[in-house]
């Protein structure tokens, strides 16, 4: 690989943490510096000489700082092809020095938008000079090194400490690739700000690529793009897999909808056990009772701090992942006995409001389903109204069915998931599956409630539910045969409420 010596560096940055280490090492290697404003002052404060860009260009910073480095004497020194005699001749003719290293970062555009700044302040945070320097240096990676963010400080420092102020083309190309990742992310953020809610084009970028063991199956390659550590602290356990991440995502979305102390057990993105109780241990025991067979190898999540008493019970089960806002130390000692267990602390993090997935040769995008029905919104459509206890169970079951794969039916009683039928091709099959499962674990369905993620096209589900002992039903409504289902409820003595909100999930 062709090696290049760094002789002159242009540095203009906001983030200066550990920049001193780079500057000092480069100075030791005989590198000279070119800079602007605060960065020039910073370099000189280290006792290292630094030429001002204004002295090179013979132009001051103008237009309130909007124009500093946009000059042929800067960009010519970056873009000149060292192997082209004509380029070198022009550098000599116009007295343009070669620039071999560019260290620059960008105005904090996303951060300014995030704090709700007014448009004039947001616009001023659209970087012009910095983004131009990044693109120029990255384009000419055969001759120039580009550091486009503080994330590149550490690898570059390691490189020059090992090799001095010399780089290979392979190394320069890697830094160029990282630089284009920075610039493309920055431009996507600016576009999305201007586009607003119009959503005229799909622009989404995510950094921090993480290679997974495999995808859904061992023969598929799997990657995760994003900052997992912003949401979770992994206390121990093996590498998180593609399927783990899907279950973790489903678990977090589910638990976020509960306020009472709740424990949930998930398999293949669906809750197989879930309960809300006064204590965590009681919630765990009731959740496990819902389906102790499916719980094996599942993903566990709770919205309460895990104590030792609960941990002792959880420890009896083989599971893949446990997620909680925190753990008592003695509880952690119990749970960490099996080293492959993935133990996660869920940080206080707000999930994005948009969801998207690849479909065919494009992308589907939608708003995240954050809607939660309340008691005041329930429309009683039968002669018999549900009791207060039944209303609590109906709302409880409705949350679970919202997070279950369609077609979905959920049976609940006493704030406990008794059984569910999920991912079925017919709603009748989903109900029959749920009833069969509940009976296999000896649950008494008398007084239980039923939730459906969509309307009943025929009254057969209500008839089957009534025969099983179910006393109250919650569903969106909207079928042309709603009156038939209501009539069966009245005939059988069931209460039914409609929400007007469908919760399909694929």
CSV table of C-alpha atoms in Angstrom, one decimal:
chain,number,residue,atom,x,y,z
A,1,UNK,CA,0.0,0.0,0.0
A,2,UNK,CA,1.3,3.5,-0.9
A,3,UNK,CA,2.4,5.4,2.2
A,4,UNK,CA,2.0,9.1,2.6
A,5,UNK,CA,3.7,11.4,5.0
A,6,UNK,CA,1.6,14.0,6.8
A,7,UNK,CA,3.4,17.3,6.6
A,8,UNK,CA,0.6,19.9,7.1
A,9,UNK,CA,-2.7,19.6,8.9
A,10,UNK,CA,-5.8,21.8,8.8
A,11,UNK,CA,-7.7,21.6,12.1
A,12,UNK,CA,-11.0,23.4,12.8
A,13,UNK,CA,-13.2,21.6,15.4
A,14,UNK,CA,-15.7,22.2,18.2
A,15,UNK,CA,-14.9,19.0,20.2
A,16,UNK,CA,-11.4,19.3,21.5
A,17,UNK,CA,-11.3,16.4,24.0
A,18,UNK,CA,-8.1,14.5,23.4
A,19,UNK,CA,-7.2,16.7,20.5
A,20,UNK,CA,-4.2,17.8,22.4
A,21,UNK,CA,-2.7,14.3,22.3
A,22,UNK,CA,-3.0,14.2,18.5
A,23,UNK,CA,-1.6,17.7,18.0
A,24,UNK,CA,1.4,17.1,20.3
A,25,UNK,CA,2.2,13.8,18.6
A,26,UNK,CA,1.9,15.3,15.1
A,27,UNK,CA,4.1,18.2,16.2
A,28,UNK,CA,6.8,15.8,17.4
A,29,UNK,CA,6.6,14.3,13.9
A,30,UNK,CA,7.3,17.7,12.3
A,31,UNK,CA,3.8,18.4,11.1
A,32,UNK,CA,2.8,22.1,10.8
A,33,UNK,CA,-0.7,23.4,11.5
A,34,UNK,CA,-3.3,25.6,9.9
A,35,UNK,CA,-6.4,26.6,11.7
A,36,UNK,CA,-9.2,29.1,12.5
A,37,UNK,CA,-10.5,30.9,15.6
A,38,UNK,CA,-10.9,28.9,18.8
A,39,UNK,CA,-9.0,25.9,17.4
A,40,UNK,CA,-6.0,28.0,16.5
A,41,UNK,CA,-6.0,29.5,20.0
A,42,UNK,CA,-6.2,26.0,21.5
A,43,UNK,CA,-3.2,24.7,19.5
A,44,UNK,CA,-1.2,27.8,20.4
A,45,UNK,CA,-2.1,27.3,24.1
A,46,UNK,CA,-0.1,24.0,23.8
A,47,UNK,CA,3.0,26.0,22.9
A,48,UNK,CA,2.8,24.9,19.3
A,49,UNK,CA,2.9,27.4,16.4
A,50,UNK,CA,-0.2,27.5,14.1
A,51,UNK,CA,-0.8,29.5,11.0
A,52,UNK,CA,-4.2,31.2,10.7
A,53,UNK,CA,-6.3,30.4,7.6
A,54,UNK,CA,-6.8,34.1,7.2
A,55,UNK,CA,-3.1,34.6,6.7
A,56,UNK,CA,-3.0,31.9,4.0
A,57,UNK,CA,-6.0,33.2,2.1
A,58,UNK,CA,-5.5,36.9,2.8
A,59,UNK,CA,-9.2,37.0,3.6
A,60,UNK,CA,-10.7,37.4,7.0
A,61,UNK,CA,-13.7,35.3,8.3
A,62,UNK,CA,-16.7,37.1,6.8
A,63,UNK,CA,-20.5,37.2,6.9
A,64,UNK,CA,-20.7,36.5,10.6
A,65,UNK,CA,-18.4,33.4,10.3
A,66,UNK,CA,-20.4,31.9,7.5
A,67,UNK,CA,-17.3,32.0,5.2
A,68,UNK,CA,-13.9,31.0,6.7
A,69,UNK,CA,-12.3,28.2,4.8
A,70,UNK,CA,-14.1,28.4,1.4
A,71,UNK,CA,-11.1,29.5,-0.6
A,72,UNK,CA,-9.0,28.0,-3.4
A,73,UNK,CA,-5.9,28.2,-1.3
A,74,UNK,CA,-7.5,25.9,1.2
A,75,UNK,CA,-9.4,23.5,-1.1
A,76,UNK,CA,-6.7,23.5,-3.7
A,77,UNK,CA,-4.2,22.2,-1.1
A,78,UNK,CA,-6.7,19.4,-0.2
A,79,UNK,CA,-7.9,18.4,-3.6
A,80,UNK,CA,-4.6,18.5,-5.5
A,81,UNK,CA,-3.7,15.1,-6.9
A,82,UNK,CA,-0.1,14.6,-6.0
A,83,UNK,CA,0.6,12.3,-8.9
A,84,UNK,CA,-0.7,14.9,-11.4
A,85,UNK,CA,2.0,17.2,-12.6
A,86,UNK,CA,-0.5,19.8,-13.8
A,87,UNK,CA,-2.1,20.0,-10.3
A,88,UNK,CA,1.3,20.4,-8.6
A,89,UNK,CA,2.3,23.1,-11.2
A,90,UNK,CA,-0.8,25.1,-10.3
A,91,UNK,CA,-0.1,24.7,-6.6
A,92,UNK,CA,3.3,26.2,-7.2
A,93,UNK,CA,1.9,29.0,-9.5
A,94,UNK,CA,-0.7,30.1,-7.0
A,95,UNK,CA,1.4,29.5,-3.9
A,96,UNK,CA,-1.0,26.9,-2.5
A,97,UNK,CA,0.5,24.6,0.2
A,98,UNK,CA,-0.4,21.0,0.2
A,99,UNK,CA,-2.7,19.9,3.1
A,100,UNK,CA,-2.3,16.2,4.0
A,101,UNK,CA,-4.6,15.9,7.0
A,102,UNK,CA,-8.0,17.6,7.7
A,103,UNK,CA,-9.6,17.4,11.2
A,104,UNK,CA,-12.9,19.0,11.3
A,105,UNK,CA,-16.3,18.5,12.9
A,106,UNK,CA,-19.8,19.9,12.1
A,107,UNK,CA,-22.1,22.4,13.7
A,108,UNK,CA,-24.5,20.6,16.1
A,109,UNK,CA,-27.5,20.7,13.8
A,110,UNK,CA,-29.4,17.7,15.3
A,111,UNK,CA,-28.8,18.9,18.8
A,112,UNK,CA,-30.1,22.3,18.0
A,113,UNK,CA,-33.3,20.9,16.4
A,114,UNK,CA,-33.8,18.6,19.4
A,115,UNK,CA,-33.8,21.5,22.0
A,116,UNK,CA,-36.6,23.2,20.0
A,117,UNK,CA,-34.5,26.1,18.8
A,118,UNK,CA,-36.2,28.6,16.4
A,119,UNK,CA,-35.7,28.3,12.7
A,120,UNK,CA,-33.1,31.1,12.5
A,121,UNK,CA,-30.8,29.3,15.0
A,122,UNK,CA,-31.4,26.0,13.3
A,123,UNK,CA,-30.4,27.4,9.9
A,124,UNK,CA,-27.2,28.8,11.3
A,125,UNK,CA,-26.3,25.4,12.5
A,126,UNK,CA,-26.2,24.1,8.9
A,127,UNK,CA,-22.5,23.7,8.3
A,128,UNK,CA,-21.1,24.8,5.0
A,129,UNK,CA,-17.3,25.0,5.4
A,130,UNK,CA,-17.0,21.9,7.5
A,131,UNK,CA,-19.1,19.7,5.2
A,132,UNK,CA,-17.1,20.9,2.2
A,133,UNK,CA,-13.8,20.2,3.8
A,134,UNK,CA,-15.0,16.7,4.7
A,135,UNK,CA,-16.1,15.9,1.2
A,136,UNK,CA,-13.0,17.4,-0.4
A,137,UNK,CA,-10.5,15.5,1.9
A,138,UNK,CA,-12.5,12.2,1.6
A,139,UNK,CA,-12.7,12.5,-2.2
A,140,UNK,CA,-8.9,12.8,-2.3
A,141,UNK,CA,-8.2,10.0,0.1
A,142,UNK,CA,-5.4,8.8,-2.0
A,143,UNK,CA,-3.3,11.7,-0.7
A,144,UNK,CA,-5.2,13.1,2.3
A,145,UNK,CA,-6.4,11.9,5.7
A,146,UNK,CA,-9.8,13.1,7.0
A,147,UNK,CA,-11.1,13.0,10.5
A,148,UNK,CA,-14.7,14.0,10.4
A,149,UNK,CA,-15.8,13.6,14.0
A,150,UNK,CA,-14.3,13.1,17.5
A,151,UNK,CA,-15.2,9.4,17.0
A,152,UNK,CA,-12.1,9.1,14.7
A,153,UNK,CA,-9.7,10.7,17.2
A,154,UNK,CA,-8.9,7.5,19.1
A,155,UNK,CA,-8.2,5.2,16.0
A,156,UNK,CA,-6.1,8.0,14.5
A,157,UNK,CA,-4.1,8.6,17.6
A,158,UNK,CA,-3.4,4.9,17.9
A,159,UNK,CA,-2.3,4.8,14.3
A,160,UNK,CA,0.2,7.7,14.6
A,161,UNK,CA,1.5,6.5,17.9
A,162,UNK,CA,2.4,3.2,16.2
A,163,UNK,CA,3.6,4.5,12.8
A,164,UNK,CA,4.3,8.1,13.2
A,165,UNK,CA,2.8,10.7,10.8
A,166,UNK,CA,2.6,8.1,8.0
A,167,UNK,CA,-0.6,6.5,6.6
A,168,UNK,CA,-1.3,3.8,4.0
A,169,UNK,CA,-3.9,4.2,1.3
A,170,UNK,CA,-6.0,1.5,3.0
A,171,UNK,CA,-6.0,3.5,6.2
A,172,UNK,CA,-6.9,6.7,4.4
A,173,UNK,CA,-9.7,5.0,2.6
A,174,UNK,CA,-11.2,3.8,5.9
A,175,UNK,CA,-11.2,7.3,7.3
A,176,UNK,CA,-12.8,8.6,4.0
A,177,UNK,CA,-15.5,6.0,4.4
A,178,UNK,CA,-16.2,7.1,8.0
A,179,UNK,CA,-16.2,10.7,6.8
A,180,UNK,CA,-18.9,10.0,4.2
A,181,UNK,CA,-20.9,8.3,6.9
A,182,UNK,CA,-20.8,11.5,8.9
A,183,UNK,CA,-21.7,13.7,6.0
A,184,UNK,CA,-24.5,11.6,4.7
A,185,UNK,CA,-26.1,11.3,8.2
A,186,UNK,CA,-25.8,15.1,8.6
A,187,UNK,CA,-27.5,15.8,5.2
A,188,UNK,CA,-30.2,13.3,6.0
A,189,UNK,CA,-31.0,15.1,9.3
A,190,UNK,CA,-31.1,18.5,7.4
A,191,UNK,CA,-33.5,17.1,4.8
A,192,UNK,CA,-35.8,15.6,7.4
A,193,UNK,CA,-36.0,18.9,9.2
A,194,UNK,CA,-37.0,20.7,6.0
A,195,UNK,CA,-39.3,17.9,4.8
A,196,UNK,CA,-41.1,17.9,8.2
A,197,UNK,CA,-44.2,15.8,8.1
A,198,UNK,CA,-44.4,15.8,4.3
A,199,UNK,CA,-42.3,12.6,4.2
A,200,UNK,CA,-41.7,13.1,0.5
A,201,UNK,CA,-38.7,10.8,0.5
A,202,UNK,CA,-37.3,8.2,2.9
A,203,UNK,CA,-34.1,9.3,4.5
A,204,UNK,CA,-32.9,7.5,7.6
A,205,UNK,CA,-29.3,6.8,8.7
A,206,UNK,CA,-28.0,4.8,11.7
A,207,UNK,CA,-24.5,4.5,12.8
A,208,UNK,CA,-22.6,1.9,14.9
A,209,UNK,CA,-22.9,-1.2,12.8
A,210,UNK,CA,-22.8,-4.4,15.0
A,211,UNK,CA,-22.2,-7.8,13.4
A,212,UNK,CA,-24.6,-10.4,14.9
A,213,UNK,CA,-23.9,-14.1,15.2
A,214,UNK,CA,-26.4,-14.5,12.3
A,215,UNK,CA,-29.8,-13.4,11.2
A,216,UNK,CA,-33.1,-15.1,11.9
A,217,UNK,CA,-31.4,-18.4,10.8
A,218,UNK,CA,-27.8,-19.5,10.9
A,219,UNK,CA,-27.4,-19.3,7.1
A,220,UNK,CA,-28.4,-15.6,7.1
A,221,UNK,CA,-26.1,-12.7,7.8
A,222,UNK,CA,-27.3,-10.4,10.6
A,223,UNK,CA,-26.4,-6.8,11.5
A,224,UNK,CA,-27.8,-4.3,13.9
A,225,UNK,CA,-27.4,-0.5,13.2
A,226,UNK,CA,-28.0,1.7,16.1
A,227,UNK,CA,-26.7,2.5,19.6
A,228,UNK,CA,-28.0,-0.3,21.8
A,229,UNK,CA,-26.2,1.1,24.8
A,230,UNK,CA,-28.3,4.2,24.7
A,231,UNK,CA,-31.3,2.1,25.7
A,232,UNK,CA,-29.7,-0.7,27.8
A,233,UNK,CA,-26.8,-1.6,30.0
A,234,UNK,CA,-25.8,-5.2,29.6
A,235,UNK,CA,-24.7,-6.5,32.9
A,236,UNK,CA,-23.7,-9.9,31.7
A,237,UNK,CA,-24.4,-12.6,29.2
A,238,UNK,CA,-23.6,-13.8,25.7
A,239,UNK,CA,-23.7,-11.8,22.5
A,240,UNK,CA,-27.3,-10.6,21.7
A,241,UNK,CA,-28.7,-12.2,18.6
A,242,UNK,CA,-31.0,-11.0,15.8
A,243,UNK,CA,-33.9,-12.9,17.3
A,244,UNK,CA,-33.1,-11.7,20.8
A,245,UNK,CA,-33.3,-8.1,19.5
A,246,UNK,CA,-36.7,-8.8,17.9
A,247,UNK,CA,-38.0,-10.2,21.2
A,248,UNK,CA,-36.4,-7.4,23.3
A,249,UNK,CA,-38.1,-4.8,21.0
A,250,UNK,CA,-41.5,-6.5,21.4
A,251,UNK,CA,-41.0,-6.8,25.2
A,252,UNK,CA,-40.1,-3.1,25.7
A,253,UNK,CA,-43.0,-1.9,23.6
A,254,UNK,CA,-45.3,-4.2,25.6
A,255,UNK,CA,-44.1,-3.3,29.1
A,256,UNK,CA,-44.2,0.5,28.3
A,257,UNK,CA,-48.0,0.3,28.2
A,258,UNK,CA,-48.3,-0.9,31.8
A,259,UNK,CA,-48.3,1.3,34.9
A,260,UNK,CA,-49.0,-1.4,37.6
A,261,UNK,CA,-46.2,-3.7,38.8
A,262,UNK,CA,-46.1,-6.1,35.8
A,263,UNK,CA,-44.1,-9.1,34.7
A,264,UNK,CA,-44.2,-10.5,31.1
A,265,UNK,CA,-42.7,-13.5,29.4
A,266,UNK,CA,-42.3,-13.4,25.6
A,267,UNK,CA,-41.6,-16.0,23.0
A,268,UNK,CA,-41.3,-15.1,19.3
A,269,UNK,CA,-42.4,-11.5,20.0
A,270,UNK,CA,-45.7,-12.6,21.7
A,271,UNK,CA,-46.5,-12.6,25.4
A,272,UNK,CA,-47.0,-16.2,26.6
A,273,UNK,CA,-47.3,-15.1,30.3
A,274,UNK,CA,-48.2,-11.7,31.8
A,275,UNK,CA,-49.6,-10.5,35.0
A,276,UNK,CA,-50.0,-7.3,37.1
A,277,UNK,CA,-49.9,-7.7,40.9
A,278,UNK,CA,-49.2,-5.7,44.1
A,279,UNK,CA,-45.7,-7.3,44.4
A,280,UNK,CA,-43.2,-8.4,41.8
A,281,UNK,CA,-43.0,-11.9,43.1
A,282,UNK,CA,-46.7,-12.4,42.8
A,283,UNK,CA,-46.6,-10.9,39.3
A,284,UNK,CA,-43.8,-13.3,38.3
A,285,UNK,CA,-45.6,-16.3,39.6
A,286,UNK,CA,-48.9,-15.4,37.9
A,287,UNK,CA,-47.1,-14.7,34.6
A,288,UNK,CA,-45.3,-18.0,34.7
A,289,UNK,CA,-48.6,-19.9,35.6
A,290,UNK,CA,-50.0,-18.5,32.3
A,291,UNK,CA,-47.9,-20.9,30.3
A,292,UNK,CA,-45.0,-22.5,32.1
A,293,UNK,CA,-44.1,-24.6,29.0
A,294,UNK,CA,-43.7,-21.7,26.5
A,295,UNK,CA,-41.8,-19.7,29.2
A,296,UNK,CA,-38.8,-22.0,28.8
A,297,UNK,CA,-36.1,-20.1,26.9
A,298,UNK,CA,-38.1,-16.9,26.8
A,299,UNK,CA,-37.4,-13.2,27.2
A,300,UNK,CA,-38.5,-11.8,30.6
A,301,UNK,CA,-39.3,-8.2,31.3
A,302,UNK,CA,-40.7,-6.2,34.2
A,303,UNK,CA,-41.3,-2.5,35.0
A,304,UNK,CA,-40.2,-2.9,38.6
A,305,UNK,CA,-36.8,-3.4,40.4
A,306,UNK,CA,-36.0,-7.1,40.7
A,307,UNK,CA,-35.6,-8.1,44.4
A,308,UNK,CA,-33.9,-11.3,45.7
A,309,UNK,CA,-37.2,-13.0,46.6
A,310,UNK,CA,-38.4,-12.7,43.0
A,311,UNK,CA,-34.9,-13.5,41.6
A,312,UNK,CA,-34.9,-16.8,43.6
A,313,UNK,CA,-38.1,-17.9,41.8
A,314,UNK,CA,-37.0,-16.7,38.4
A,315,UNK,CA,-33.7,-18.5,38.8
A,316,UNK,CA,-35.5,-21.8,38.6
A,317,UNK,CA,-36.4,-21.2,35.0
A,318,UNK,CA,-34.1,-21.4,31.9
A,319,UNK,CA,-34.5,-18.1,30.0
A,320,UNK,CA,-32.5,-16.2,27.5
A,321,UNK,CA,-32.9,-12.6,28.5
A,322,UNK,CA,-34.2,-10.6,31.5
A,323,UNK,CA,-34.9,-6.8,31.3
A,324,UNK,CA,-35.7,-4.6,34.2
A,325,UNK,CA,-35.2,-0.9,35.3
A,326,UNK,CA,-32.8,-2.2,38.0
A,327,UNK,CA,-31.8,-5.1,40.2
A,328,UNK,CA,-31.1,-5.3,43.9
A,329,UNK,CA,-27.5,-6.5,44.4
A,330,UNK,CA,-28.5,-9.7,46.1
A,331,UNK,CA,-31.0,-10.4,43.3
A,332,UNK,CA,-28.2,-9.8,40.7
A,333,UNK,CA,-26.0,-12.3,42.6
A,334,UNK,CA,-28.7,-14.9,42.1
A,335,UNK,CA,-29.5,-14.2,38.4
A,336,UNK,CA,-25.8,-14.0,37.4
A,337,UNK,CA,-25.1,-17.5,38.5
A,338,UNK,CA,-25.6,-18.7,34.9
A,339,UNK,CA,-23.1,-16.7,32.8
A,340,UNK,CA,-24.8,-16.9,29.4
A,341,UNK,CA,-27.9,-15.2,30.7
A,342,UNK,CA,-28.4,-11.8,29.2
A,343,UNK,CA,-29.2,-9.4,32.0
A,344,UNK,CA,-30.2,-5.9,30.8
A,345,UNK,CA,-31.0,-2.7,32.6
A,346,UNK,CA,-33.6,-0.7,30.6
A,347,UNK,CA,-32.6,3.0,30.6
A,348,UNK,CA,-35.2,5.8,30.6
A,349,UNK,CA,-35.3,6.1,26.8
A,350,UNK,CA,-38.1,7.3,24.5
A,351,UNK,CA,-38.6,5.1,21.4
A,352,UNK,CA,-38.8,6.7,18.0
A,353,UNK,CA,-42.3,7.6,16.8
A,354,UNK,CA,-41.8,6.1,13.4
A,355,UNK,CA,-41.5,2.4,12.4
A,356,UNK,CA,-40.3,1.1,9.0
A,357,UNK,CA,-39.4,-2.1,7.3
A,358,UNK,CA,-38.2,-3.2,3.9
A,359,UNK,CA,-40.9,-4.5,1.6
A,360,UNK,CA,-40.4,-5.6,-2.0
A,361,UNK,CA,-38.2,-3.0,-3.6
A,362,UNK,CA,-39.1,-0.2,-1.2
A,363,UNK,CA,-39.8,0.7,2.4
A,364,UNK,CA,-43.0,0.8,4.5
A,365,UNK,CA,-43.2,3.4,7.2
A,366,UNK,CA,-45.9,4.1,9.8
A,367,UNK,CA,-46.5,5.9,13.1
A,368,UNK,CA,-45.8,3.7,16.1
A,369,UNK,CA,-49.0,2.4,17.7
A,370,UNK,CA,-49.0,4.2,21.0
A,371,UNK,CA,-52.7,4.5,21.4
A,372,UNK,CA,-54.0,3.3,24.7
A,373,UNK,CA,-57.8,3.0,25.3
A,374,UNK,CA,-59.2,4.4,28.5
A,375,UNK,CA,-62.3,3.4,30.5
A,376,UNK,CA,-64.0,6.7,29.4
A,377,UNK,CA,-63.6,5.7,25.7
A,378,UNK,CA,-65.2,2.3,26.0
A,379,UNK,CA,-68.6,2.1,24.3
A,380,UNK,CA,-70.9,-0.4,26.0
A,381,UNK,CA,-73.0,-1.9,23.2
A,382,UNK,CA,-74.9,-4.6,25.1
A,383,UNK,CA,-77.8,-4.6,27.5
A,384,UNK,CA,-75.5,-5.8,30.2
A,385,UNK,CA,-72.6,-3.5,31.2
A,386,UNK,CA,-69.3,-4.9,32.4
A,387,UNK,CA,-68.5,-4.6,36.1
A,388,UNK,CA,-65.6,-2.5,37.3
A,389,UNK,CA,-63.4,-5.6,37.8
A,390,UNK,CA,-64.3,-6.7,34.2
A,391,UNK,CA,-63.4,-3.3,32.9
A,392,UNK,CA,-60.0,-3.5,34.5
A,393,UNK,CA,-59.5,-6.9,32.9
A,394,UNK,CA,-60.8,-5.8,29.5
A,395,UNK,CA,-58.3,-2.9,29.4
A,396,UNK,CA,-55.6,-5.2,30.6
A,397,UNK,CA,-56.4,-7.8,27.9
A,398,UNK,CA,-56.7,-5.1,25.3
A,399,UNK,CA,-53.1,-4.0,25.9
A,400,UNK,CA,-51.8,-7.5,25.4
A,401,UNK,CA,-53.8,-8.1,22.2
A,402,UNK,CA,-52.4,-4.9,20.9
A,403,UNK,CA,-49.0,-6.4,21.1
A,404,UNK,CA,-49.9,-9.8,19.8
A,405,UNK,CA,-49.5,-11.0,16.2
A,406,UNK,CA,-52.8,-11.0,14.2
A,407,UNK,CA,-55.2,-12.6,14.1
A,408,UNK,CA,-55.1,-12.5,17.9
A,409,UNK,CA,-57.4,-13.3,20.8
A,410,UNK,CA,-56.5,-12.8,24.4
A,411,UNK,CA,-58.2,-14.3,27.4
A,412,UNK,CA,-57.6,-12.7,30.8
A,413,UNK,CA,-58.9,-12.9,34.4
A,414,UNK,CA,-57.8,-11.0,37.5
A,415,UNK,CA,-55.1,-9.1,35.5
A,416,UNK,CA,-53.5,-12.3,34.4
A,417,UNK,CA,-53.0,-13.5,30.9
A,418,UNK,CA,-54.8,-16.9,30.9
A,419,UNK,CA,-54.1,-17.8,27.3
A,420,UNK,CA,-53.9,-16.3,23.8
A,421,UNK,CA,-54.3,-17.4,20.3
A,422,UNK,CA,-51.9,-15.5,18.0
A,423,UNK,CA,-50.9,-15.4,14.4
A,424,UNK,CA,-53.8,-17.5,13.2
A,425,UNK,CA,-55.4,-17.3,9.8
A,426,UNK,CA,-58.9,-17.0,11.3
A,427,UNK,CA,-60.2,-15.4,14.4
A,428,UNK,CA,-62.1,-18.5,15.3
A,429,UNK,CA,-58.9,-20.6,15.2
A,430,UNK,CA,-57.2,-18.0,17.4
A,431,UNK,CA,-60.1,-18.3,20.0
A,432,UNK,CA,-60.2,-22.1,19.9
A,433,UNK,CA,-56.4,-22.2,20.4
A,434,UNK,CA,-56.6,-19.8,23.4
A,435,UNK,CA,-59.4,-21.8,25.0
A,436,UNK,CA,-57.7,-25.1,24.5
A,437,UNK,CA,-54.5,-23.7,26.0
A,438,UNK,CA,-56.2,-22.3,29.0
A,439,UNK,CA,-58.0,-25.6,29.7
A,440,UNK,CA,-54.7,-27.5,29.3
A,441,UNK,CA,-53.3,-25.5,32.3
A,442,UNK,CA,-56.6,-26.0,34.3
A,443,UNK,CA,-57.7,-22.4,34.2
A,444,UNK,CA,-61.3,-21.7,35.0
A,445,UNK,CA,-62.7,-19.5,32.2
A,446,UNK,CA,-65.9,-18.6,34.1
A,447,UNK,CA,-65.7,-14.9,34.6
A,448,UNK,CA,-62.8,-14.4,32.2
A,449,UNK,CA,-62.8,-11.6,29.5
A,450,UNK,CA,-61.8,-11.8,25.9
A,451,UNK,CA,-60.0,-9.2,23.8
A,452,UNK,CA,-59.8,-9.2,20.0
A,453,UNK,CA,-57.4,-7.1,17.9
A,454,UNK,CA,-60.0,-6.6,15.2
A,455,UNK,CA,-63.8,-6.8,14.7
A,456,UNK,CA,-65.7,-10.1,14.6
A,457,UNK,CA,-66.9,-10.6,11.0
A,458,UNK,CA,-69.5,-13.2,12.3
A,459,UNK,CA,-70.9,-13.9,15.8
A,460,UNK,CA,-69.3,-17.3,16.0
A,461,UNK,CA,-66.5,-16.1,18.3
A,462,UNK,CA,-69.0,-14.7,20.7
A,463,UNK,CA,-70.9,-18.0,20.8
A,464,UNK,CA,-67.8,-20.0,21.4
A,465,UNK,CA,-66.6,-17.6,24.1
A,466,UNK,CA,-69.9,-17.8,25.9
A,467,UNK,CA,-69.9,-21.6,25.9
A,468,UNK,CA,-66.5,-21.5,27.5
A,469,UNK,CA,-67.7,-19.2,30.4
A,470,UNK,CA,-66.3,-15.9,29.2
A,471,UNK,CA,-68.4,-13.0,30.5
A,472,UNK,CA,-67.1,-9.8,28.8
A,473,UNK,CA,-65.7,-8.9,25.4
A,474,UNK,CA,-63.7,-6.0,24.1
A,475,UNK,CA,-63.2,-5.4,20.4
A,476,UNK,CA,-62.9,-2.5,18.0
A,477,UNK,CA,-66.2,-3.0,16.2
A,478,UNK,CA,-66.8,-1.8,12.7
A,479,UNK,CA,-68.1,-5.0,11.1
A,480,UNK,CA,-71.3,-4.9,9.0
A,481,UNK,CA,-72.4,-7.8,11.3
A,482,UNK,CA,-71.7,-6.1,14.6
A,483,UNK,CA,-75.4,-6.3,15.5
A,484,UNK,CA,-75.3,-10.0,15.1
A,485,UNK,CA,-72.5,-10.3,17.7
A,486,UNK,CA,-74.3,-7.9,20.0
A,487,UNK,CA,-77.5,-9.9,19.7
A,488,UNK,CA,-75.7,-13.1,20.7
A,489,UNK,CA,-74.1,-11.3,23.7
A,490,UNK,CA,-77.5,-10.1,24.8
A,491,UNK,CA,-79.0,-13.6,24.4
A,492,UNK,CA,-76.1,-15.2,26.3
A,493,UNK,CA,-75.8,-12.6,29.0
A,494,UNK,CA,-72.4,-11.2,28.0
A,495,UNK,CA,-71.3,-7.6,28.1
A,496,UNK,CA,-69.4,-6.2,25.1
A,497,UNK,CA,-67.5,-2.9,24.7
A,498,UNK,CA,-66.2,-1.4,21.5
A,499,UNK,CA,-63.2,0.8,21.2
A,500,UNK,CA,-63.3,1.9,17.6
A,501,UNK,CA,-59.5,1.3,17.5
A,502,UNK,CA,-58.0,-1.7,15.6
A,503,UNK,CA,-54.6,-3.0,16.6
A,504,UNK,CA,-53.4,-5.3,13.8
A,505,UNK,CA,-49.8,-6.4,14.1
A,506,UNK,CA,-47.9,-8.4,11.5
